[in-house]
Amino acid sequence: MSVEPVEEVQRTPLVTTLAAAATYFSVAPGVRLNVRSGPGTGYPIVKSLPEGSRVQIHCQAPGTQVTGPYGTTTIWDNIASGQYVSDAYVNTGSDGYIRQRCS
């Protein structure tokens, strides 16, 4: 009986694969976007994103209605822990939810 060599398969760590698959969305051109601690204009501003920013959306939540370059919406995008921006300023290509709702 002969044994043939087996080609070794290189495995990519899951974390690297997920990071590579991350999708970023553009903030409206010419806008310095306020980032708030919750999904609404009543929450404190925690920082501002500079013009030309791109954001990764982790989940989305209903909140204060806002009108911006991409329409009027009550959808708020969670871009990091305790950081939300109005979807009216993020070019997601949709008027509805594109991610799961934040829990």
Coordinates of N, CA and C in Angstrom, one line a residue, residues 27-28 31-35 45 47-51 53 55 84-86 89-90:
V27 N -20.2 58.8 5.0 CA -21.0 59.9 5.6 C -21.2 60.9 4.5
A28 N -22.3 61.6 4.5 CA -22.6 62.6 3.4 C -21.5 63.5 3.2
V31 N -20.0 67.0 5.3 CA -20.6 66.9 6.6 C -19.7 66.5 7.7
R32 N -19.6 67.3 8.8 CA -19.0 66.9 10.0 C -20.1 66.4 10.9
L33 N -20.1 65.1 11.1 CA -21.3 64.4 11.7 C -21.1 64.2 13.2
N34 N -22.1 64.7 14.0 CA -22.1 64.5 15.4 C -22.4 63.1 15.8
V35 N -21.6 62.5 16.7 CA -21.8 61.2 17.2 C -22.4 61.3 18.6
I45 N -23.6 64.7 22.7 CA -22.6 64.5 21.7 C -21.3 64.0 22.3
K47 N -18.6 62.9 20.2 CA -17.5 63.4 19.3 C -18.1 63.8 18.0
S48 N -17.3 64.3 17.1 CA -17.8 64.6 15.7 C -16.8 63.9 14.7
L49 N -17.4 63.4 13.7 CA -16.6 62.7 12.6 C -16.2 63.8 11.6
P50 N -15.0 63.8 11.1 CA -14.6 64.8 10.1 C -15.2 64.5 8.8
E51 N -15.2 65.5 7.9 CA -15.7 65.3 6.5 C -15.0 64.2 5.9
S53 N -15.6 61.0 6.3 CA -15.6 59.8 7.1 C -16.4 58.6 6.6
V55 N -18.1 54.9 8.1 CA -18.4 54.2 9.3 C -18.8 52.7 9.1
Y84 N -23.7 56.6 18.4 CA -24.8 56.5 17.3 C -24.7 57.7 16.4
V85 N -25.1 57.5 15.2 CA -25.2 58.6 14.2 C -26.6 58.4 13.5
S86 N -27.2 59.5 13.0 CA -28.4 59.3 12.3 C -28.2 58.7 10.9
Y89 N -27.7 60.6 7.5 CA -26.4 61.2 7.1 C -25.4 60.1 6.6
V90 N -25.9 58.9 6.5 CA -25.0 57.8 6.1 C -25.6 57.1 4.9

